[in-house]
């Protein structure tokens, strides 16, 4: 009997549907016996966090050099949020700044301005690191780098963005570390220009800044493949191996995988995202620790095949989008547009209740109102979209489960009070813009036996103080609806 909280069948995303060939890792190691000797590192979870950590640990000279690294995945590689996301690697603009610095009690992250600037700078670094890894390793993952439009469609949205810009620029000027940083984003305040370049007559203004995209299922697969091919570490991937529990005795962790057996390891690293709390049933029950800090929640996304007006050299979208009271969306190089719904949009437009979104682990269903909204969005929003032929328009809609931390910041590093236990969880709807730098730093920390890697914002560290403070002052789910994904 497995304690893994999901059913074994899920909706199928565009990314999962288009990575089925021999180079994919479906069912990898599914029937293989688990190692009988004590291994060095067990990673739990094979999304982009687990696979990129495996990649980092198994590089020459890294913590896993000359060691045995094992990844246990409950289903298949990238079967969770990673294989179901929008594919958007979108560093946040200044519009996130006010929430990062607003108090925890009010649903903000409660950061100092300096820490908030570090969080934003780190997201830009993540895009750069994604490009570096994908280019240097020659990964065939449809990587694209260009610009994102944050489109404002209401006067309040325009004003909010302008105020956020002022706050951000003022903080930059006052900052010790970032005073010379030139904002990577531009304001396009001229409404006619915003309408023209976005091709949306509802646009009043927009912010334009750097963004990327990729095929996330292929990226996670490619990183796991690089770990499997490591010449300096022994790496094994066991899919369809859900972990029920783990316990430490005399410096060795016993990781129980139910009917699959168990693995013993010196260190265990949780990359289990939205399902982390089921690994700590007692803490979850008591409302303490990481278990109480990371809450699962559900998102929906669709693939839309555009008509000829939005296809080809002259028609295709050339930017990714985040639309106020709308979706986030990006174009794929061959298949069409992937768009997803923000929680705030879903709630304000009555697509679902909080109970449909938060504290939910089921990705086997697509809620009808979400589907209908996603299906109807592009023809209404994009100028000159035109008539859709049979086979154009939305071809697939899916759901996926994310993990939201109380402050919407990830938890990365050693787990307090549990030597040999590490975590990188709670990436909310924004993991693609954060995870690669988190796992690079986590691998460095593991190598350095826990000393913090200063490249990563210190506010991502898991401390008793952080867990306690969030538990006592942060509203858990209410804030999540305000925050963007993608
Ligand atoms: C619809 C949707 C759209 C999104 N769009 C974007 C976007 O455009 N841009 C962006 O930045 N982010 C987006 N996100 C969020 C992003 O996908 C996540 O932040 C990111 O993928 C998290 O990666 P992860 O590896 O930590 O988690 P996951 O990909 O969820 O991986 C966790 C893995 O752990 C496994 N696991 C959990 N518990 C156990 C256990 N007990 N035993 C074994 N295995 C276990 C799970 O099966 C899962 O495969 C979106 C998410 C969704 C659902």
PDB file of C-alpha atoms in Angstrom, residues 35 37-43 57 62-71 232-235 251-253 255 263-269 420-422 446:
ATOM      1  CA  UNK A  35      20.255  -1.156  -4.488  1.00  0.00           C
ATOM      2  CA  UNK A  37      24.100  -1.436  -0.351  1.00  0.00           C
ATOM      3  CA  UNK A  38      23.976   1.919   1.474  1.00  0.00           C
ATOM      4  CA  UNK A  39      24.031   4.624  -1.218  1.00  0.00           C
ATOM      5  CA  UNK A  40      25.303   8.158  -0.765  1.00  0.00           C
ATOM      6  CA  UNK A  41      22.329  10.241  -1.891  1.00  0.00           C
ATOM      7  CA  UNK A  42      18.670   9.462  -2.438  1.00  0.00           C
ATOM      8  CA  UNK A  43      16.658  12.125  -4.270  1.00  0.00           C
ATOM      9  CA  UNK A  57      25.415  16.243  -8.112  1.00  0.00           C
ATOM     10  CA  UNK A  62      30.534  17.767  -7.466  1.00  0.00           C
ATOM     11  CA  UNK A  63      29.269  16.228  -4.215  1.00  0.00           C
ATOM     12  CA  UNK A  64      28.354  13.021  -6.014  1.00  0.00           C
ATOM     13  CA  UNK A  65      31.808  12.542  -7.582  1.00  0.00           C
ATOM     14  CA  UNK A  66      32.821   8.911  -7.081  1.00  0.00           C
ATOM     15  CA  UNK A  67      29.550   8.264  -5.240  1.00  0.00           C
ATOM     16  CA  UNK A  68      26.233   6.542  -5.760  1.00  0.00           C
ATOM     17  CA  UNK A  69      23.189   8.760  -6.373  1.00  0.00           C
ATOM     18  CA  UNK A  70      19.667   7.333  -6.623  1.00  0.00           C
ATOM     19  CA  UNK A  71      16.487   9.087  -7.768  1.00  0.00           C
ATOM     20  CA  UNK A 232      32.260  10.295 -12.427  1.00  0.00           C
ATOM     21  CA  UNK A 233      29.191   9.184 -10.435  1.00  0.00           C
ATOM     22  CA  UNK A 234      26.953   6.148 -10.435  1.00  0.00           C
ATOM     23  CA  UNK A 235      23.415   7.391 -10.934  1.00  0.00           C
ATOM     24  CA  UNK A 251      23.460   8.149  10.438  1.00  0.00           C
ATOM     25  CA  UNK A 252      21.776   6.010   7.769  1.00  0.00           C
ATOM     26  CA  UNK A 253      18.331   6.765   6.320  1.00  0.00           C
ATOM     27  CA  UNK A 255      13.748   4.940   2.711  1.00  0.00           C
ATOM     28  CA  UNK A 263      16.863   1.952  -0.016  1.00  0.00           C
ATOM     29  CA  UNK A 264      19.421   2.952   2.618  1.00  0.00           C
ATOM     30  CA  UNK A 265      21.243   6.241   2.153  1.00  0.00           C
ATOM     31  CA  UNK A 266      23.551   8.603   3.984  1.00  0.00           C
ATOM     32  CA  UNK A 267      21.642  11.650   2.751  1.00  0.00           C
ATOM     33  CA  UNK A 268      18.078  12.099   1.539  1.00  0.00           C
ATOM     34  CA  UNK A 269      17.022  15.075  -0.573  1.00  0.00           C
ATOM     35  CA  UNK A 420      21.388  14.273   6.436  1.00  0.00           C
ATOM     36  CA  UNK A 421      17.958  15.480   5.264  1.00  0.00           C
ATOM     37  CA  UNK A 422      17.808  18.215   2.618  1.00  0.00           C
ATOM     38  CA  UNK A 446      25.793  19.499   0.008  1.00  0.00           C
TER      39      UNK A 446
END
